[in-house]
DNA sequence: TCAAATAGTGAACATTGTTCATTTTTTGAC
DNA sequence: GTCAAAAAATGAACAATGTTCACTATTTGA
């Protein structure tokens, strides 16, 4: 008869997180309201706090889901692609596509975590390292003269540049480019970064 | 005897904005609280709302100040520099320096305005066009084969790439690079973007 | 001098994150 | 099966904050 408590606890945590992800997907960062999520998940506000210390913890949990999804998308992007330059192009397109298709999740992931004094959870750091790993491998093949440290720095630079292009492309403030222009600019950036 | 009302109104608006800028500088986006700002400026909350429709309007006003400061920094950066590649490098360094020295203002400027349905104010669009203009001019000299439209797209791409590097460098999530490495990576990026 | 217009006030309200005393359910020993 | 302790769940209450608005104080122009 034992095990009911554990199962209930896990289900509650899972359903709360599901409701939180859906809330962010629908309404962005601001839609992550405890009362709303508790109601959507079918619990009271108190139950949410039993599993997540505060709103930040819930955002962090949503971000963890987002990172996992990005990782999956990146892994699929390079699947079966052997040419390093083509790998980088595929990764760039996958990253842009994810941001466009999951705009609210992506924006929440990069919406100033910096303001908080809390350190980044280990799981996030690991996921980010994995993401950078996708870029590091083709880069290593293209720039064979780099030592490990330089490669790590170069990898981050390449990711950051692509990230910036994606971030700016999602902003309304900058006059929008056509989809074709954005893609060609992105490919230009990848080629220049790859030294081609 | 006339003119007192106008002077008072303008002073109130100015002092409220000054308090708002200082609040953001000190505590970031989250420090922009109406009560706190009203008290700092020496007015009641109602007076703040006489000059700014809501919190968003006040953030927008702060962002306008930030954009003007960035524009000034960029203008100073290229002053007396004639070589186009050196101009781009100076602009990149100035942009990074501003973000580092005015981290909270910079972050607030790029903290998801996207969530709001409100359109970007004209003054912001104009300032952003001016900022891109600083980059467009040296780019035009370096890539003489581009037509106006392609140059505009390329300019945005270069800005976005630099912006991404700056944004990621300010994040704690990514293991920090030394100042020297960051600068050398930034120069690498500029040179590659410039086709050198 | 005075009535209208403007500037300024702050109490009151609505929303939302958070806490905690209480109730309901589960567990394991007897 | 009984029951006391532990865990899960509840929701009222509190605190912080954005926003409104009826009211007061000041300025204006005739």
Coordinates of C-alpha atoms (C1' of nucleotides) in Angstrom, one line a residue:
Chain A
X1 CA 0.0 0.0 0.0
X2 CA 3.1 2.2 0.3
X3 CA 4.2 4.5 -2.5
X4 CA 1.0 6.6 -2.8
X5 CA 2.6 9.6 -1.3
X6 CA 5.6 9.5 -3.5
X7 CA 3.5 9.0 -6.6
X8 CA 1.2 11.9 -5.7
X9 CA 4.1 14.2 -5.0
X10 CA 5.7 13.4 -8.3
X11 CA 2.5 13.8 -10.2
X12 CA 1.8 17.2 -8.5
X13 CA 5.3 18.5 -9.3
X14 CA 5.0 17.3 -12.9
X15 CA 1.5 18.8 -13.5
X16 CA 2.5 22.1 -11.9
X17 CA 5.6 22.2 -14.2
X18 CA 3.5 21.3 -17.2
X19 CA 1.0 24.1 -16.4
X20 CA 3.9 26.5 -16.0
X21 CA 5.4 25.6 -19.3
X22 CA 2.1 26.0 -21.0
X23 CA 1.5 29.4 -19.3
X24 CA 4.9 30.7 -20.5
X25 CA 4.3 29.3 -24.0
X26 CA 1.0 31.1 -24.2
X27 CA 1.6 34.3 -22.5
X28 CA 5.4 34.7 -22.0
X29 CA 7.2 35.4 -18.8
X30 CA 4.5 37.5 -17.3
X31 CA 1.9 34.7 -17.6
X32 CA 3.8 32.7 -15.0
X33 CA 1.5 33.5 -12.1
X34 CA 1.2 31.2 -9.2
X35 CA -2.6 31.4 -8.8
X36 CA -3.2 30.8 -12.5
X37 CA -0.8 27.9 -12.7
X38 CA -2.1 26.3 -9.5
X39 CA -5.7 26.5 -10.9
X40 CA -4.6 25.2 -14.3
X41 CA -2.8 22.3 -12.7
X42 CA -5.7 21.6 -10.4
X43 CA -4.2 22.5 -7.1
X44 CA -4.1 25.2 -4.5
X45 CA -1.3 27.8 -4.4
X46 CA 0.1 26.2 -1.3
X47 CA 0.8 23.0 -3.2
X48 CA 2.8 24.9 -5.8
X49 CA 5.1 26.1 -3.0
X50 CA 5.5 22.6 -1.7
X51 CA 7.4 21.8 -4.8
X52 CA 8.9 25.1 -5.9
X53 CA 10.4 27.5 -3.4
X54 CA 9.2 30.6 -5.2
X55 CA 8.4 32.0 -8.6
X56 CA 12.1 32.1 -9.6
X57 CA 12.4 28.3 -8.9
X58 CA 9.5 27.7 -11.2
X59 CA 10.9 29.9 -14.0
X60 CA 14.2 28.0 -13.6
X61 CA 12.4 24.7 -13.9
X62 CA 10.7 26.0 -17.1
X63 CA 14.0 27.1 -18.4
X64 CA 15.4 23.6 -17.8
X65 CA 12.7 22.2 -20.0
X66 CA 13.5 24.8 -22.6
X67 CA 17.2 24.0 -22.6
X68 CA 16.4 20.3 -23.0
X69 CA 14.2 21.0 -26.0
X70 CA 16.9 23.2 -27.6
X71 CA 19.4 20.5 -27.0
X72 CA 17.2 18.0 -28.7
X73 CA 16.7 20.3 -31.7
X74 CA 20.4 20.9 -32.0
X75 CA 21.1 17.2 -31.9
X76 CA 18.6 16.5 -34.6
X77 CA 20.0 19.3 -36.7
X78 CA 23.5 17.8 -37.0
X79 CA 22.2 14.2 -37.4
X80 CA 23.6 12.7 -40.5
X81 CA 25.5 15.8 -41.5
X82 CA 29.3 15.2 -41.8
X83 CA 30.7 18.4 -43.4
X84 CA 31.7 20.7 -40.5
X85 CA 30.5 23.9 -42.3
X86 CA 27.2 22.3 -43.1
X87 CA 26.9 21.3 -39.5
X88 CA 27.4 24.8 -38.3
X89 CA 24.8 26.1 -40.8
X90 CA 22.3 23.4 -39.7
X91 CA 22.9 24.3 -36.0
X92 CA 22.3 28.0 -36.8
X93 CA 19.1 27.3 -38.6
X94 CA 17.9 25.0 -35.9
X95 CA 18.6 27.6 -33.2
X96 CA 16.7 30.3 -35.2
X97 CA 13.8 28.0 -35.9
X98 CA 13.5 27.1 -32.2
X99 CA 13.5 30.7 -31.2
X100 CA 10.9 31.5 -33.7
X101 CA 8.6 28.6 -33.0
X102 CA 9.0 28.8 -29.2
X103 CA 9.5 32.5 -28.9
X104 CA 8.1 32.9 -25.4
X105 CA 10.1 30.0 -24.0
X106 CA 13.2 31.2 -25.7
X107 CA 12.7 34.8 -24.4
X108 CA 12.1 33.6 -20.9
X109 CA 15.3 31.6 -21.0
X110 CA 17.3 34.7 -21.8
X111 CA 15.2 37.3 -19.9
X112 CA 17.8 38.7 -17.5
X113 CA 18.5 36.0 -15.0
X114 CA 21.4 38.3 -14.2
X115 CA 19.3 40.5 -11.9
X116 CA 19.0 37.6 -9.4
X117 CA 21.9 36.9 -7.0
X118 CA 21.2 33.2 -7.2
X119 CA 23.8 31.1 -9.0
X120 CA 22.9 29.2 -12.1
X121 CA 21.8 25.7 -11.3
X122 CA 24.3 23.0 -12.3
X123 CA 21.8 21.4 -14.7
X124 CA 21.7 24.6 -16.7
X125 CA 25.5 24.9 -16.8
X126 CA 25.7 21.3 -18.0
X127 CA 23.1 21.9 -20.7
X128 CA 24.9 25.0 -21.9
X129 CA 28.2 23.2 -22.1
X130 CA 26.4 20.5 -24.1
X131 CA 25.0 23.1 -26.5
X132 CA 28.4 24.7 -27.0
X133 CA 29.8 21.2 -27.6
X134 CA 27.6 20.9 -30.8
X135 CA 29.4 24.0 -32.1
X136 CA 32.9 23.1 -30.8
X137 CA 33.2 19.9 -32.8
X138 CA 32.8 21.3 -36.3
X139 CA 34.8 24.4 -35.3
X140 CA 37.7 22.2 -34.2
X141 CA 37.7 20.6 -37.6
X142 CA 37.6 23.9 -39.4
X143 CA 40.2 25.6 -37.3
X144 CA 42.7 22.9 -36.6
X145 CA 45.4 25.3 -35.1
X146 CA 43.5 26.1 -31.9
X147 CA 44.4 24.7 -28.6
X148 CA 41.6 23.7 -26.2
X149 CA 41.3 27.0 -24.4
X150 CA 41.2 29.0 -27.6
X151 CA 38.7 26.6 -29.1
X152 CA 36.4 27.1 -26.1
X153 CA 36.6 30.9 -26.4
X154 CA 36.1 30.7 -30.2
X155 CA 33.1 28.4 -29.6
X156 CA 31.5 30.9 -27.3
X157 CA 32.1 33.7 -29.6
X158 CA 30.4 31.9 -32.5
X159 CA 27.5 31.0 -30.4
X160 CA 27.2 34.5 -29.1
X161 CA 27.2 36.0 -32.5
X162 CA 24.5 33.7 -33.7
X163 CA 22.5 34.2 -30.6
X164 CA 22.7 38.0 -31.2
X165 CA 21.4 37.6 -34.7
X166 CA 18.5 35.5 -33.5
X167 CA 17.8 37.9 -30.6
X168 CA 17.7 41.0 -32.7
X169 CA 15.7 39.3 -35.4
X170 CA 12.9 38.7 -32.8
X171 CA 12.8 42.3 -31.8
X172 CA 10.2 44.6 -33.3
X173 CA 12.3 47.6 -32.7
X174 CA 14.6 46.8 -35.6
X175 CA 12.9 46.9 -38.9
X176 CA 12.2 43.4 -39.9
X177 CA 14.0 41.6 -42.6
X178 CA 12.4 39.1 -44.9
X179 CA 12.8 35.4 -44.0
X180 CA 15.1 34.9 -47.0
X181 CA 17.3 37.8 -46.2
X182 CA 17.6 36.7 -42.6
X183 CA 18.6 33.2 -43.6
X184 CA 21.2 34.5 -46.1
X185 CA 22.6 36.9 -43.5
X186 CA 22.8 34.0 -41.1
X187 CA 24.7 31.8 -43.6
X188 CA 27.0 34.8 -44.3
X189 CA 27.8 35.1 -40.7
X190 CA 28.5 31.4 -40.3
X191 CA 30.7 31.3 -43.3
X192 CA 32.7 34.3 -42.1
X193 CA 33.0 32.8 -38.6
X194 CA 34.2 29.6 -40.2
X195 CA 36.8 31.5 -42.1
X196 CA 35.3 30.7 -45.5
Chain B
X1 CA 4.1 86.3 -13.8
X2 CA 3.1 83.5 -16.2
X3 CA 5.3 80.5 -16.9
X4 CA 5.4 79.1 -13.4
X5 CA 3.2 76.1 -14.2
X6 CA 5.2 75.2 -17.2
X7 CA 8.4 75.4 -15.4
X8 CA 7.1 73.4 -12.5
X9 CA 5.7 70.7 -14.8
X10 CA 9.0 70.4 -16.7
X11 CA 11.0 70.3 -13.5
X12 CA 8.8 67.6 -12.1
X13 CA 9.0 65.5 -15.2
X14 CA 12.8 65.9 -15.3
X15 CA 13.3 65.1 -11.6
X16 CA 11.1 62.0 -11.9
X17 CA 13.0 60.8 -14.9
X18 CA 16.3 61.5 -13.1
X19 CA 15.2 59.4 -10.1
X20 CA 14.0 56.7 -12.4
X21 CA 17.4 56.5 -14.2
X22 CA 19.2 56.5 -10.9
X23 CA 17.0 53.7 -9.6
X24 CA 17.6 51.6 -12.6
X25 CA 21.3 52.3 -12.5
X26 CA 21.4 51.2 -8.9
X27 CA 19.0 48.3 -8.8
X28 CA 18.2 47.3 -12.4
X29 CA 14.8 47.0 -13.9
X30 CA 13.2 45.7 -10.7
X31 CA 14.2 48.9 -8.8
X32 CA 11.9 51.0 -11.0
X33 CA 9.1 51.2 -8.4
X34 CA 6.7 54.1 -8.6
X35 CA 6.6 54.7 -4.8
X36 CA 10.3 54.7 -4.5
X37 CA 10.9 56.9 -7.5
X38 CA 8.2 59.4 -6.3
X39 CA 9.8 59.6 -2.9
X40 CA 13.3 60.0 -4.3
X41 CA 12.1 62.7 -6.6
X42 CA 10.3 64.4 -3.8
X43 CA 6.7 64.0 -5.1
X44 CA 3.7 61.8 -4.5
X45 CA 2.8 58.8 -6.6
X46 CA 0.0 60.8 -8.3
X47 CA 2.5 63.3 -9.7
X48 CA 4.5 60.6 -11.4
X49 CA 1.3 59.5 -13.2
X50 CA 0.7 63.0 -14.3
X51 CA 3.8 62.8 -16.5
X52 CA 4.1 59.1 -17.3
X53 CA 1.0 57.1 -18.2
X54 CA 2.3 54.0 -16.4
X55 CA 5.4 52.0 -15.4
X56 CA 6.1 51.1 -19.0
X57 CA 6.2 54.7 -20.1
X58 CA 8.7 55.4 -17.4
X59 CA 10.9 52.5 -18.5
X60 CA 10.6 53.7 -22.1
X61 CA 11.8 57.2 -21.0
X62 CA 14.8 55.6 -19.2
X63 CA 15.6 53.6 -22.3
X64 CA 15.5 56.8 -24.3
X65 CA 18.2 58.3 -22.0
X66 CA 20.2 55.1 -22.4
X67 CA 20.0 55.1 -26.1
X68 CA 21.2 58.7 -26.2
X69 CA 24.1 57.9 -24.0
X70 CA 25.1 54.9 -26.2
X71 CA 24.9 57.2 -29.2
X72 CA 27.2 59.7 -27.6
X73 CA 29.7 56.9 -26.7
X74 CA 29.6 55.5 -30.2
X75 CA 30.1 59.0 -31.7
X76 CA 33.1 59.6 -29.5
X77 CA 34.6 56.2 -30.3
X78 CA 34.9 56.9 -34.0
X79 CA 36.0 60.5 -33.5
X80 CA 39.3 61.0 -35.3
X81 CA 39.5 57.5 -36.6
X82 CA 39.7 57.2 -40.4
X83 CA 40.5 53.6 -41.1
X84 CA 37.1 51.8 -41.5
X85 CA 38.3 48.6 -39.8
X86 CA 39.7 50.6 -36.9
X87 CA 36.3 52.4 -36.7
X88 CA 34.5 49.1 -36.4
X89 CA 36.9 47.9 -33.7
X90 CA 36.5 51.2 -31.8
X91 CA 32.7 50.9 -32.0
X92 CA 32.7 47.4 -30.8
X93 CA 34.9 48.3 -27.8
X94 CA 32.8 51.3 -27.0
X95 CA 29.6 49.2 -27.1
X96 CA 31.1 46.6 -24.8
X97 CA 32.5 49.3 -22.5
X98 CA 29.1 50.9 -22.2
X99 CA 27.4 47.7 -21.4
X100 CA 29.9 46.9 -18.7
X101 CA 29.9 50.3 -17.2
X102 CA 26.2 50.8 -17.3
X103 CA 25.1 47.2 -17.0
X104 CA 21.7 47.8 -15.5
X105 CA 20.7 50.5 -18.0
X106 CA 21.9 48.3 -20.9
X107 CA 20.1 45.3 -19.6
X108 CA 16.9 47.2 -19.1
X109 CA 17.1 48.5 -22.6
X110 CA 17.1 45.0 -24.0
X111 CA 14.9 43.3 -21.4
X112 CA 12.1 41.9 -23.5
X113 CA 10.1 44.9 -24.7
X114 CA 8.7 42.3 -27.0
X115 CA 6.2 41.1 -24.5
X116 CA 4.3 44.4 -24.7
X117 CA 1.9 45.0 -27.5
X118 CA 2.8 48.7 -27.6
X119 CA 4.8 49.8 -30.7
X120 CA 8.3 51.1 -30.4
X121 CA 8.3 54.9 -29.9
X122 CA 9.6 56.9 -32.9
X123 CA 12.5 58.4 -31.0
X124 CA 13.8 54.9 -30.2
X125 CA 13.6 53.8 -33.8
X126 CA 15.4 56.9 -34.9
X127 CA 18.2 56.4 -32.3
X128 CA 18.6 52.8 -33.4
X129 CA 18.9 53.9 -37.0
X130 CA 21.5 56.4 -36.0
X131 CA 23.4 53.7 -34.1
X132 CA 23.4 51.4 -37.1
X133 CA 24.6 54.4 -39.2
X134 CA 27.9 54.4 -37.3
X135 CA 28.4 50.8 -38.4
X136 CA 27.1 51.2 -41.9
X137 CA 29.6 53.8 -42.9
X138 CA 32.8 51.8 -42.4
X139 CA 31.1 48.7 -43.7
X140 CA 30.3 50.5 -46.9
X141 CA 33.9 51.3 -47.4
X142 CA 35.0 47.8 -46.7
X143 CA 32.4 46.0 -48.8
X144 CA 32.0 48.3 -51.7
X145 CA 30.0 45.9 -53.8
X146 CA 26.8 46.0 -51.7
X147 CA 23.7 47.9 -52.7
X148 CA 21.8 50.0 -50.2
X149 CA 19.5 47.2 -49.1
X150 CA 22.2 44.6 -48.8
X151 CA 24.3 47.1 -46.8
X152 CA 21.4 47.7 -44.4
X153 CA 21.0 44.0 -43.8
X154 CA 24.7 43.5 -43.4
X155 CA 24.9 46.3 -41.0
X156 CA 22.2 44.8 -38.8
X157 CA 23.9 41.5 -39.0
X158 CA 27.2 42.9 -37.7
X159 CA 25.5 44.9 -35.0
X160 CA 23.6 41.8 -33.9
X161 CA 26.7 39.6 -33.8
X162 CA 28.5 42.2 -31.6
X163 CA 25.5 42.6 -29.5
X164 CA 25.3 38.9 -28.9
X165 CA 28.9 38.8 -27.8
X166 CA 28.3 41.6 -25.4
X167 CA 25.1 40.1 -24.1
X168 CA 26.6 36.6 -23.5
X169 CA 29.7 38.1 -21.9
X170 CA 27.5 39.8 -19.3
X171 CA 25.8 36.5 -18.4
X172 CA 27.0 34.6 -15.4
X173 CA 25.7 31.4 -16.8
X174 CA 28.5 31.1 -19.3
X175 CA 31.9 30.6 -17.7
X176 CA 33.6 34.0 -17.8
X177 CA 36.4 34.8 -20.1
X178 CA 39.3 37.0 -19.1
X179 CA 39.1 40.6 -20.2
X180 CA 41.9 40.1 -22.6
X181 CA 40.4 37.0 -24.2
X182 CA 37.1 38.8 -24.6
X183 CA 38.7 41.7 -26.3
X184 CA 40.7 39.5 -28.6
X185 CA 37.6 37.4 -29.5
X186 CA 35.7 40.6 -30.2
X187 CA 38.5 41.8 -32.5
X188 CA 38.5 38.4 -34.2
X189 CA 34.8 38.7 -34.8
X190 CA 35.1 42.2 -36.2
X191 CA 37.9 41.2 -38.5
X192 CA 36.0 38.2 -39.8
X193 CA 32.8 40.3 -40.3
X194 CA 34.9 42.8 -42.1
X195 CA 36.2 40.1 -44.4
X196 CA 39.8 40.5 -43.2
Chain C
dT1 C1' -10.1 89.7 -6.4
dC2 C1' -11.8 85.6 -7.9
dA3 C1' -13.2 81.8 -10.8
dA4 C1' -11.2 78.4 -13.8
dA5 C1' -7.2 75.6 -14.9
dT6 C1' -3.3 73.2 -13.5
dA7 C1' -0.2 70.9 -10.1
dG8 C1' 0.1 68.0 -6.3
dT9 C1' -1.6 64.8 -2.7
dG10 C1' -2.4 60.3 -0.6
dA11 C1' -6.0 57.2 0.7
dA12 C1' -8.1 53.3 -1.4
dC13 C1' -8.4 49.5 -4.6
dA14 C1' -6.8 45.5 -7.4
dT15 C1' -3.4 42.3 -8.4
dT16 C1' 0.0 39.1 -7.1
dG17 C1' 3.8 36.6 -4.5
dT18 C1' 4.2 34.4 -0.2
dT19 C1' 3.1 32.3 4.4
dC20 C1' 1.0 29.3 7.7
dA21 C1' -2.6 27.3 10.6
dT22 C1' -5.8 23.9 9.5
dT23 C1' -7.7 19.8 7.3
dT24 C1' -7.3 15.6 4.6
dT25 C1' -4.8 11.6 3.3
dT26 C1' -1.3 8.2 3.8
dT27 C1' 1.8 5.3 6.4
dG28 C1' 3.5 1.8 9.4
dA29 C1' 3.2 -0.3 13.9
dC30 C1' 0.4 -2.8 16.9
Chain D
dG1 C1' -8.8 -3.0 11.8
dT2 C1' -7.0 1.1 14.9
dC3 C1' -4.6 4.8 15.5
dA4 C1' -1.0 8.3 16.0
dA5 C1' 2.6 10.4 13.3
dA6 C1' 4.0 12.1 8.8
dA7 C1' 3.0 14.0 4.5
dA8 C1' 0.0 16.3 1.2
dA9 C1' -3.3 19.8 0.3
dT10 C1' -6.0 23.7 1.3
dG11 C1' -7.2 28.6 1.3
dA12 C1' -7.5 32.6 4.2
dA13 C1' -4.5 36.3 5.4
dC14 C1' -0.5 39.3 4.8
dA15 C1' 2.7 42.2 2.2
dA16 C1' 4.3 44.6 -1.7
dT17 C1' 3.3 47.2 -5.6
dG18 C1' 0.8 49.4 -9.8
dT19 C1' -3.0 52.3 -10.5
dT20 C1' -7.0 55.4 -9.8
dC21 C1' -9.4 59.4 -8.3
dA22 C1' -11.6 62.6 -5.2
dC23 C1' -9.7 66.3 -2.9
dT24 C1' -6.4 70.3 -1.8
dA25 C1' -3.1 73.8 -3.1
dT26 C1' -1.2 76.8 -6.4
dT27 C1' -1.2 79.4 -10.6
dT28 C1' -3.4 82.0 -14.2
dG29 C1' -5.7 85.7 -16.6
dA30 C1' -9.3 88.8 -16.6

